[in-house]
């Protein structure tokens, strides 16, 4: 099916390379990187995940700053190969704990052994970490977590008053602690990516949530787990607007459009008490994927205005209001807005006392960026931008500028209000009490405000 598989660093260095069929020239990795680095898109966009050069199909995903690439001469299914690449990256991360250039170089023997079991003559065999443990016996060389870049608030797990950094899950599922002791803990992530489109007057035009419940288990003996969700969880739309906006956590009916479950999940009692029973396989996996288009309260309100301020000038006002609890903090916020192609200069004016905010005008891409280190719930931030043009706009500013696009991450917050009521693990003894870590993370998928 695929001819080659290789992993490249951000600099284009070849870290892993395996040629399965000998159908593609040896310099394919260099051709791929040159094409991606100097991709000529319509608006300076990145290279698409699938493209063809001289009869060779290049299919790639970018994971943790690394390019996972497959090549093929034949007409293969792109979605199948993209899923295969994602699963290979996940298997390698399960074994190494940390997925980066350093860990790959230190464990290249183990990585090649995994690839030989996952793919045979270009055809996928298995991507299950649990199955691979029966055939792969090399122990990983662990990368010191202290050498990794610091993790922000989104990388904090919480359980009552306890806090555990995100590096707690950057450990191999096959390696034991020093002394041969097996850690007894399980991690559950409820990750939601939201898409919202605001009109020029601030009303919500479209809204959608794509969510997943991810699990990573370090439990020995494969005990049964019962994961309980909201008792009032409903699957399928009823057409009625049942949402109130009092809180984003707890209480209130949660209506999902549709969902699907991992093959290990048993749904015998799901219809009665919304409880999922499963014996978790080794490695990280998605317990449940779901989608919601029912009304929900977006975490941010975005208002954007643009008006002429003279013959060759215009002024833009951007307002962001955080509509969530003051106890919650969003981080890594980036706001982008395309400007007319005849814009020559942009000057910015931040609110008095602004801390942790930066602005920049990307003249080549004809857009400006506003980055905020963090936003506390309940706060409001404003940016004034003055545009200078090389020609008159003739009153078409709203057509030639925008829309405003926003990216962010909000730890310990979920817009759908889907919750884990409890996480029960079958006890092997009276003293058996493994750690349970649950994290909620909301990210922007497409957060747009029209002018």
Short mmCIF file of C-alpha atoms in Angstrom, two decimals:
data_model
loop_
_atom_site.label_atom_id
_atom_site.label_comp_id
_atom_site.label_asym_id
_atom_site.label_seq_id
_atom_site.Cartn_x
_atom_site.Cartn_y
_atom_site.Cartn_z
CA UNK A 1 0.00 0.00 0.00
CA UNK A 2 2.61 2.59 1.08
CA UNK A 3 6.12 2.57 -0.33
CA UNK A 4 8.08 4.49 2.30
CA UNK A 5 7.69 5.85 5.81
CA UNK A 6 9.91 8.49 7.36
CA UNK A 7 9.99 11.03 10.18
CA UNK A 8 11.60 14.45 9.69
CA UNK A 9 12.49 17.13 12.20
CA UNK A 10 11.49 20.77 11.78
CA UNK A 11 14.89 21.38 10.19
CA UNK A 12 14.35 18.58 7.66
CA UNK A 13 16.72 16.09 9.32
CA UNK A 14 15.87 12.46 8.58
CA UNK A 15 15.32 10.81 11.97
CA UNK A 16 13.59 7.58 10.89
CA UNK A 17 13.42 6.12 7.38
CA UNK A 18 12.03 2.80 6.17
CA UNK A 19 11.66 1.79 2.51
CA UNK A 20 9.16 -1.07 2.23
CA UNK A 21 8.77 -1.60 -1.52
CA UNK A 22 11.67 0.10 -3.32
CA UNK A 23 9.32 1.93 -5.71
CA UNK A 24 10.26 5.52 -4.83
CA UNK A 25 13.61 7.25 -5.26
CA UNK A 26 15.88 7.55 -2.24
CA UNK A 27 15.79 11.38 -2.17
CA UNK A 28 12.07 11.52 -1.48
CA UNK A 29 12.52 12.90 2.04
CA UNK A 30 14.51 15.88 0.74
CA UNK A 31 11.98 16.46 -2.06
CA UNK A 32 9.13 16.40 0.45
CA UNK A 33 10.75 18.84 2.88
CA UNK A 34 11.73 21.29 0.13
CA UNK A 35 8.18 21.20 -1.22
CA UNK A 36 6.61 21.77 2.22
CA UNK A 37 9.03 24.51 3.24
CA UNK A 38 8.62 26.51 0.04
CA UNK A 39 4.98 25.71 -0.62
CA UNK A 40 3.31 28.27 -2.90
CA UNK A 41 -0.27 28.49 -1.72
CA UNK A 42 -2.97 31.00 -2.54
CA UNK A 43 -2.46 33.08 0.61
CA UNK A 44 0.81 31.84 2.02
CA UNK A 45 -0.89 28.79 3.49
CA UNK A 46 0.88 25.65 4.62
CA UNK A 47 1.20 22.62 2.38
CA UNK A 48 -1.87 20.34 2.37
CA UNK A 49 -1.60 16.93 4.06
CA UNK A 50 -1.68 15.20 0.66
CA UNK A 51 0.07 16.28 -2.55
CA UNK A 52 1.75 14.71 -5.59
CA UNK A 53 5.23 15.37 -6.98
CA UNK A 54 6.45 13.60 -10.13
CA UNK A 55 3.97 10.75 -9.75
CA UNK A 56 4.68 10.16 -6.05
CA UNK A 57 1.93 10.76 -3.49
CA UNK A 58 3.20 12.39 -0.30
CA UNK A 59 0.86 12.04 2.71
CA UNK A 60 1.88 13.59 6.02
CA UNK A 61 0.78 14.72 9.47
CA UNK A 62 2.61 16.99 11.89
CA UNK A 63 2.78 15.69 15.45
CA UNK A 64 4.77 17.37 18.24
CA UNK A 65 6.71 19.40 15.67
CA UNK A 66 7.74 16.29 13.69
CA UNK A 67 6.67 15.34 10.15
CA UNK A 68 5.33 11.78 9.88
CA UNK A 69 5.31 11.03 6.14
CA UNK A 70 4.26 8.15 3.90
CA UNK A 71 4.87 7.92 0.16
CA UNK A 72 3.03 5.80 -2.41
CA UNK A 73 3.10 5.30 -6.15
CA UNK A 74 -0.38 3.83 -6.27
CA UNK A 75 -3.67 5.63 -5.63
CA UNK A 76 -4.20 4.90 -1.91
CA UNK A 77 -6.96 6.17 0.36
CA UNK A 78 -5.64 9.43 1.90
CA UNK A 79 -7.84 9.19 4.99
CA UNK A 80 -6.63 5.64 5.65
CA UNK A 81 -2.96 6.63 5.44
CA UNK A 82 -3.49 9.77 7.55
CA UNK A 83 -5.13 7.65 10.25
CA UNK A 84 -2.27 5.14 10.02
CA UNK A 85 0.30 7.92 10.52
CA UNK A 86 -1.58 9.26 13.54
CA UNK A 87 -1.72 5.77 15.05
CA UNK A 88 1.99 5.16 14.44
CA UNK A 89 2.75 8.43 16.26
CA UNK A 90 0.49 7.36 19.12
CA UNK A 91 2.12 3.91 19.42
CA UNK A 92 5.60 5.44 19.47
CA UNK A 93 4.48 7.91 22.16
CA UNK A 94 2.99 5.06 24.20
CA UNK A 95 6.33 3.26 24.16
CA UNK A 96 8.67 6.23 24.56
CA UNK A 97 6.46 8.31 26.85
CA UNK A 98 7.75 11.51 25.24
CA UNK A 99 7.45 12.11 21.50
CA UNK A 100 10.18 14.45 20.30
CA UNK A 101 13.39 14.40 18.28
CA UNK A 102 15.58 13.55 21.26
CA UNK A 103 13.50 10.54 22.34
CA UNK A 104 13.35 9.19 18.77
CA UNK A 105 17.12 9.40 18.32
CA UNK A 106 17.79 7.70 21.66
CA UNK A 107 15.32 4.90 20.92
CA UNK A 108 15.80 4.39 17.18
CA UNK A 109 16.31 0.62 17.60
CA UNK A 110 12.98 0.30 19.42
CA UNK A 111 11.23 2.55 16.87
CA UNK A 112 12.46 0.45 13.94
CA UNK A 113 11.35 -2.73 15.73
CA UNK A 114 7.88 -1.21 16.19
CA UNK A 115 7.71 -0.20 12.51
CA UNK A 116 8.61 -3.74 11.41
CA UNK A 117 5.65 -5.08 13.41
CA UNK A 118 3.19 -2.33 12.45
CA UNK A 119 3.84 -2.42 8.67
CA UNK A 120 4.84 -5.37 6.50
CA UNK A 121 5.76 -4.75 2.84
CA UNK A 122 3.77 -1.51 2.96
CA UNK A 123 0.60 -3.04 4.44
CA UNK A 124 -0.55 -2.19 7.99
CA UNK A 125 -0.66 -5.16 10.37
CA UNK A 126 -1.59 -3.78 13.80
CA UNK A 127 -1.44 -0.46 15.65
CA UNK A 128 -2.52 -1.80 19.04
CA UNK A 129 -0.03 -1.15 21.82
CA UNK A 130 -1.43 -4.12 23.74
CA UNK A 131 -0.83 -6.51 20.81
CA UNK A 132 2.64 -5.09 20.11
CA UNK A 133 3.74 -5.83 23.67
CA UNK A 134 3.60 -9.53 22.76
CA UNK A 135 6.25 -9.09 20.03
CA UNK A 136 8.38 -6.07 20.98
CA UNK A 137 10.59 -6.60 24.03
CA UNK A 138 13.11 -3.74 23.88
CA UNK A 139 12.94 -1.35 26.84
CA UNK A 140 12.79 2.37 26.02
CA UNK A 141 15.53 4.78 27.08
CA UNK A 142 13.60 7.42 29.00
CA UNK A 143 14.16 11.10 28.24
CA UNK A 144 14.59 13.30 31.29
CA UNK A 145 11.37 15.27 31.74
CA UNK A 146 13.37 18.17 33.17
CA UNK A 147 14.88 18.75 29.72
CA UNK A 148 11.47 19.25 28.18
CA UNK A 149 10.08 22.78 27.68
CA UNK A 150 7.99 24.04 30.60
CA UNK A 151 4.28 23.28 30.39
CA UNK A 152 1.62 25.91 30.96
CA UNK A 153 -1.52 25.79 33.07
CA UNK A 154 -3.22 23.63 30.45
CA UNK A 155 -0.80 20.88 31.36
CA UNK A 156 -1.92 20.61 34.96
CA UNK A 157 -3.95 17.67 36.19
CA UNK A 158 -6.11 18.23 39.23
CA UNK A 159 -7.68 15.90 41.77
CA UNK A 160 -9.11 17.83 44.70
CA UNK A 161 -6.25 19.85 46.14
CA UNK A 162 -3.61 17.71 44.42
CA UNK A 163 -1.82 18.90 41.33
CA UNK A 164 0.22 16.83 38.97
CA UNK A 165 2.10 18.31 35.99
CA UNK A 166 1.33 17.10 32.49
CA UNK A 167 4.67 15.27 32.47
CA UNK A 168 2.91 12.61 34.56
CA UNK A 169 1.64 11.11 31.31
CA UNK A 170 4.95 11.53 29.47
CA UNK A 171 5.99 8.10 30.70
CA UNK A 172 6.15 4.84 28.81
CA UNK A 173 3.32 2.35 29.27
CA UNK A 174 5.84 -0.51 29.08
CA UNK A 175 8.59 0.81 31.36
CA UNK A 176 8.45 0.47 35.14
CA UNK A 177 9.55 2.97 37.77
CA UNK A 178 13.08 2.64 39.18
CA UNK A 179 13.13 -0.48 41.32
CA UNK A 180 10.68 -2.32 39.05
CA UNK A 181 7.59 -0.93 40.75
CA UNK A 182 4.52 -0.40 38.59
CA UNK A 183 2.74 2.91 39.09
CA UNK A 184 -1.00 2.60 39.65
CA UNK A 185 -2.76 5.56 38.06
CA UNK A 186 -5.14 6.44 35.27
CA UNK A 187 -5.63 9.66 33.33
CA UNK A 188 -8.83 10.87 31.68
CA UNK A 189 -8.98 13.94 29.41
CA UNK A 190 -12.21 15.52 28.19
CA UNK A 191 -10.99 17.57 25.24
CA UNK A 192 -13.41 19.79 23.32
CA UNK A 193 -12.74 21.78 20.16
CA UNK A 194 -15.37 24.43 19.54
CA UNK A 195 -16.35 26.21 16.33
CA UNK A 196 -18.31 29.47 16.60
CA UNK A 197 -19.13 32.15 14.04
CA UNK A 198 -20.29 35.59 15.23
CA UNK A 199 -22.11 38.12 13.08
CA UNK A 200 -20.95 41.74 12.84
CA UNK A 201 -23.41 42.66 15.60
CA UNK A 202 -22.15 39.93 17.95
CA UNK A 203 -24.90 37.34 17.48
CA UNK A 204 -24.01 33.66 17.14
CA UNK A 205 -24.56 32.39 13.59
CA UNK A 206 -23.19 28.85 13.94
CA UNK A 207 -21.80 26.84 16.85
CA UNK A 208 -20.51 23.30 17.19
CA UNK A 209 -18.46 21.22 19.62
CA UNK A 210 -16.29 18.25 18.63
CA UNK A 211 -15.26 16.41 21.77
CA UNK A 212 -13.38 13.32 22.81
CA UNK A 213 -12.78 11.48 26.08
CA UNK A 214 -9.17 10.30 26.05
CA UNK A 215 -7.82 7.74 28.50
CA UNK A 216 -4.32 6.58 29.35
CA UNK A 217 -3.99 3.74 31.84
CA UNK A 218 -1.01 2.70 33.96
CA UNK A 219 -3.01 0.10 35.91
CA UNK A 220 -1.59 -3.38 36.36
CA UNK A 221 -3.72 -6.46 35.85
CA UNK A 222 -6.24 -4.76 33.50
CA UNK A 223 -9.01 -4.15 36.09
CA UNK A 224 -12.49 -3.23 34.90
CA UNK A 225 -13.30 0.47 34.94
CA UNK A 226 -16.69 2.14 35.17
CA UNK A 227 -16.85 5.70 33.86
CA UNK A 228 -20.06 7.55 34.76
CA UNK A 229 -21.20 10.58 32.74
CA UNK A 230 -24.06 13.06 33.32
CA UNK A 231 -27.25 11.25 34.29
CA UNK A 232 -29.29 13.66 32.13
CA UNK A 233 -27.13 13.07 29.05
CA UNK A 234 -29.26 12.76 25.91
CA UNK A 235 -28.22 11.47 22.48
CA UNK A 236 -29.99 13.00 19.47
CA UNK A 237 -31.51 16.43 19.00
CA UNK A 238 -35.06 17.13 20.12
CA UNK A 239 -35.35 20.51 18.42
CA UNK A 240 -36.04 22.40 21.69
CA UNK A 241 -33.61 24.87 23.21
CA UNK A 242 -33.06 23.47 26.68
CA UNK A 243 -29.83 25.21 27.59
CA UNK A 244 -29.54 27.78 30.32
CA UNK A 245 -26.36 29.80 30.66
CA UNK A 246 -25.92 29.71 34.42
CA UNK A 247 -22.82 27.55 34.52
CA UNK A 248 -20.46 25.64 32.28
CA UNK A 249 -19.94 22.88 34.82
CA UNK A 250 -22.54 20.70 36.48
CA UNK A 251 -26.33 20.75 36.18
CA UNK A 252 -28.44 21.18 33.10
CA UNK A 253 -29.39 18.82 30.32
CA UNK A 254 -26.58 17.85 27.93
CA UNK A 255 -27.71 16.93 24.41
CA UNK A 256 -25.27 15.35 21.96
CA UNK A 257 -26.04 15.06 18.26
CA UNK A 258 -24.16 11.79 17.93
CA UNK A 259 -21.30 9.82 19.47
CA UNK A 260 -19.21 6.68 19.02
CA UNK A 261 -17.24 4.49 21.42
CA UNK A 262 -14.01 2.51 21.53
CA UNK A 263 -14.38 -1.19 20.78
CA UNK A 264 -13.48 -2.10 24.37
CA UNK A 265 -16.45 -0.17 25.83
CA UNK A 266 -19.49 -2.15 27.02
CA UNK A 267 -22.78 -0.25 26.80
CA UNK A 268 -24.97 -2.66 28.80
CA UNK A 269 -25.93 -0.04 31.40
CA UNK A 270 -25.36 3.10 29.35
CA UNK A 271 -29.03 3.64 28.53
CA UNK A 272 -30.04 3.28 32.19
CA UNK A 273 -27.44 5.28 34.15
CA UNK A 274 -25.01 6.65 31.49
CA UNK A 275 -22.17 4.45 32.73
CA UNK A 276 -19.44 3.06 30.46
CA UNK A 277 -17.78 -0.21 31.44
CA UNK A 278 -14.43 -1.15 29.92
CA UNK A 279 -11.15 -2.92 30.44
CA UNK A 280 -8.68 -0.30 29.17
CA UNK A 281 -6.05 -1.48 26.70
CA UNK A 282 -2.47 -0.35 27.09
CA UNK A 283 -1.62 3.06 25.70
CA UNK A 284 -3.64 6.15 24.98
CA UNK A 285 -7.01 5.76 23.28
CA UNK A 286 -10.34 7.53 22.73
CA UNK A 287 -13.08 6.13 24.96
CA UNK A 288 -15.77 8.23 23.28
CA UNK A 289 -16.04 10.80 20.49
CA UNK A 290 -19.03 13.11 20.34
CA UNK A 291 -20.48 16.10 18.49
CA UNK A 292 -22.85 18.80 19.70
CA UNK A 293 -24.64 21.54 17.76
CA UNK A 294 -27.18 22.32 20.46
CA UNK A 295 -26.99 25.84 21.90
CA UNK A 296 -24.14 26.40 24.34
CA UNK A 297 -22.54 29.43 25.92
CA UNK A 298 -19.31 30.29 24.06
CA UNK A 299 -16.38 31.07 26.35
CA UNK A 300 -15.56 34.34 24.56
CA UNK A 301 -17.59 37.11 23.00
CA UNK A 302 -15.76 38.77 20.12
CA UNK A 303 -16.80 42.11 18.62
CA UNK A 304 -14.96 43.65 15.68
CA UNK A 305 -15.55 47.08 14.12
CA UNK A 306 -13.84 48.83 11.22
CA UNK A 307 -14.51 52.32 9.91
CA UNK A 308 -12.78 54.91 7.77
CA UNK A 309 -10.75 57.50 9.66
CA UNK A 310 -9.69 59.61 6.68
CA UNK A 311 -9.02 59.37 2.95
CA UNK A 312 -6.24 56.77 3.31
CA UNK A 313 -6.85 55.57 6.85
CA UNK A 314 -9.13 53.27 8.82
CA UNK A 315 -9.52 52.26 12.43
CA UNK A 316 -10.21 48.78 13.80
CA UNK A 317 -11.58 48.08 17.29
CA UNK A 318 -11.44 44.54 18.65
CA UNK A 319 -13.15 43.62 21.93
CA UNK A 320 -12.87 40.26 23.68
CA UNK A 321 -14.96 39.41 26.73
CA UNK A 322 -14.36 36.22 28.73
CA UNK A 323 -17.76 34.75 29.67
CA UNK A 324 -16.58 32.18 32.19
CA UNK A 325 -15.82 32.00 35.89
CA UNK A 326 -13.02 34.19 37.33
CA UNK A 327 -11.52 31.02 38.79
CA UNK A 328 -10.73 29.84 35.24
CA UNK A 329 -7.90 31.26 33.12
CA UNK A 330 -7.46 30.90 29.36
CA UNK A 331 -3.96 30.88 27.91
CA UNK A 332 -2.10 31.07 24.59
CA UNK A 333 -4.70 33.37 23.02
CA UNK A 334 -3.97 34.51 19.47
CA UNK A 335 -6.24 36.82 17.46
CA UNK A 336 -5.66 37.33 13.73
CA UNK A 337 -7.37 39.65 11.28
CA UNK A 338 -6.69 39.98 7.53
CA UNK A 339 -6.52 43.57 6.30
CA UNK A 340 -7.02 45.03 2.78
CA UNK A 341 -4.23 44.16 0.35
CA UNK A 342 -3.35 47.86 -0.09
CA UNK A 343 -2.54 48.30 3.62
CA UNK A 344 1.00 49.65 4.06
CA UNK A 345 1.22 50.22 7.82
CA UNK A 346 -0.63 49.31 11.02
CA UNK A 347 -0.14 51.04 14.38
CA UNK A 348 -1.56 49.56 17.57
CA UNK A 349 -2.89 50.97 20.81
CA UNK A 350 -3.37 48.61 23.75
CA UNK A 351 -5.49 49.34 26.80
CA UNK A 352 -3.72 51.12 29.72
CA UNK A 353 -1.83 48.74 31.99
CA UNK A 354 -1.89 45.86 29.49
CA UNK A 355 0.50 43.09 30.54
CA UNK A 356 1.52 40.02 28.54
CA UNK A 357 0.09 41.31 25.24
CA UNK A 358 1.93 41.64 21.93
CA UNK A 359 0.90 42.92 18.49
CA UNK A 360 2.44 42.46 15.06
CA UNK A 361 1.64 43.36 11.45
CA UNK A 362 2.52 40.61 8.96
CA UNK A 363 2.91 42.78 5.88
CA UNK A 364 3.66 39.89 3.52
CA UNK A 365 0.49 38.05 4.56
CA UNK A 366 -1.54 41.28 4.95
CA UNK A 367 -2.85 40.56 8.43
CA UNK A 368 -2.18 41.62 11.98
CA UNK A 369 -1.91 39.49 15.11
CA UNK A 370 -2.80 40.19 18.72
CA UNK A 371 -1.45 37.70 21.26
CA UNK A 372 -2.42 37.56 24.92
CA UNK A 373 -0.55 35.40 27.40
CA UNK A 374 -3.66 34.78 29.51
CA UNK A 375 -7.23 35.98 30.03
CA UNK A 376 -8.97 35.63 33.39
CA UNK A 377 -12.68 34.81 33.37
CA UNK A 378 -14.99 37.83 33.52
CA UNK A 379 -12.39 40.24 32.09
CA UNK A 380 -12.59 42.28 28.89
CA UNK A 381 -9.77 43.39 26.60
CA UNK A 382 -9.71 45.93 23.77
CA UNK A 383 -7.32 46.63 20.91
CA UNK A 384 -7.29 49.71 18.66
CA UNK A 385 -5.50 49.36 15.32
CA UNK A 386 -4.98 52.22 12.86
CA UNK A 387 -4.52 51.19 9.23
CA UNK A 388 -2.73 53.24 6.57
CA UNK A 389 -3.58 52.57 2.91
CA UNK A 390 -1.82 53.20 -0.38
CA UNK A 391 -5.14 53.88 -2.14
CA UNK A 392 -8.70 54.77 -1.25
CA UNK A 393 -10.99 51.99 -0.10
CA UNK A 394 -14.19 53.32 -1.76
CA UNK A 395 -16.29 52.10 1.16
CA UNK A 396 -15.53 48.37 0.72
CA UNK A 397 -13.66 47.90 3.99
CA UNK A 398 -15.97 45.26 5.46
CA UNK A 399 -15.64 43.18 2.29
CA UNK A 400 -11.86 43.47 2.00
CA UNK A 401 -10.94 43.03 5.68
CA UNK A 402 -11.58 40.22 8.12
CA UNK A 403 -12.96 37.99 9.39
CA UNK A 404 -11.34 37.88 12.82
CA UNK A 405 -10.00 34.46 13.80
CA UNK A 406 -9.22 33.49 17.41
CA UNK A 407 -7.27 30.58 18.91
CA UNK A 408 -7.07 29.70 22.60
CA UNK A 409 -6.82 26.96 25.22
CA UNK A 410 -8.87 26.91 28.43
CA UNK A 411 -7.85 24.28 31.01
CA UNK A 412 -10.38 22.91 33.48
CA UNK A 413 -13.35 24.18 31.44
CA UNK A 414 -15.74 22.48 29.05
CA UNK A 415 -18.42 24.25 27.05
CA UNK A 416 -20.74 21.25 26.63
CA UNK A 417 -20.98 20.59 30.39
CA UNK A 418 -20.31 16.89 29.78
CA UNK A 419 -18.85 15.65 33.07
CA UNK A 420 -17.29 12.57 34.61
CA UNK A 421 -19.41 11.91 37.72
CA UNK A 422 -17.10 9.20 38.98
CA UNK A 423 -14.36 6.85 37.85
CA UNK A 424 -14.65 3.46 39.57
CA UNK A 425 -11.87 0.87 39.35
CA UNK A 426 -12.49 -2.73 40.35
CA UNK A 427 -10.53 -3.42 43.55
CA UNK A 428 -8.04 -6.25 43.65
CA UNK A 429 -7.55 -5.85 47.41
CA UNK A 430 -8.72 -3.67 50.28
CA UNK A 431 -5.60 -1.50 50.07
CA UNK A 432 -5.78 -1.08 46.28
CA UNK A 433 -6.47 2.61 45.61
CA UNK A 434 -4.87 3.91 42.39
CA UNK A 435 -4.72 7.59 41.55
CA UNK A 436 -7.41 8.95 39.24
CA UNK A 437 -6.72 12.14 37.30
CA UNK A 438 -9.43 13.94 35.30
CA UNK A 439 -8.79 17.03 33.17
CA UNK A 440 -11.08 19.23 31.08
CA UNK A 441 -9.62 21.23 28.19
CA UNK A 442 -11.42 23.47 25.69
CA UNK A 443 -9.68 24.63 22.51
CA UNK A 444 -10.69 26.74 19.54
CA UNK A 445 -11.24 24.88 16.29
CA UNK A 446 -12.73 27.74 14.28
CA UNK A 447 -13.62 30.85 16.30
CA UNK A 448 -14.59 33.55 13.82
CA UNK A 449 -16.13 37.04 14.05
CA UNK A 450 -17.34 38.81 10.93
CA UNK A 451 -16.98 42.53 10.38
#
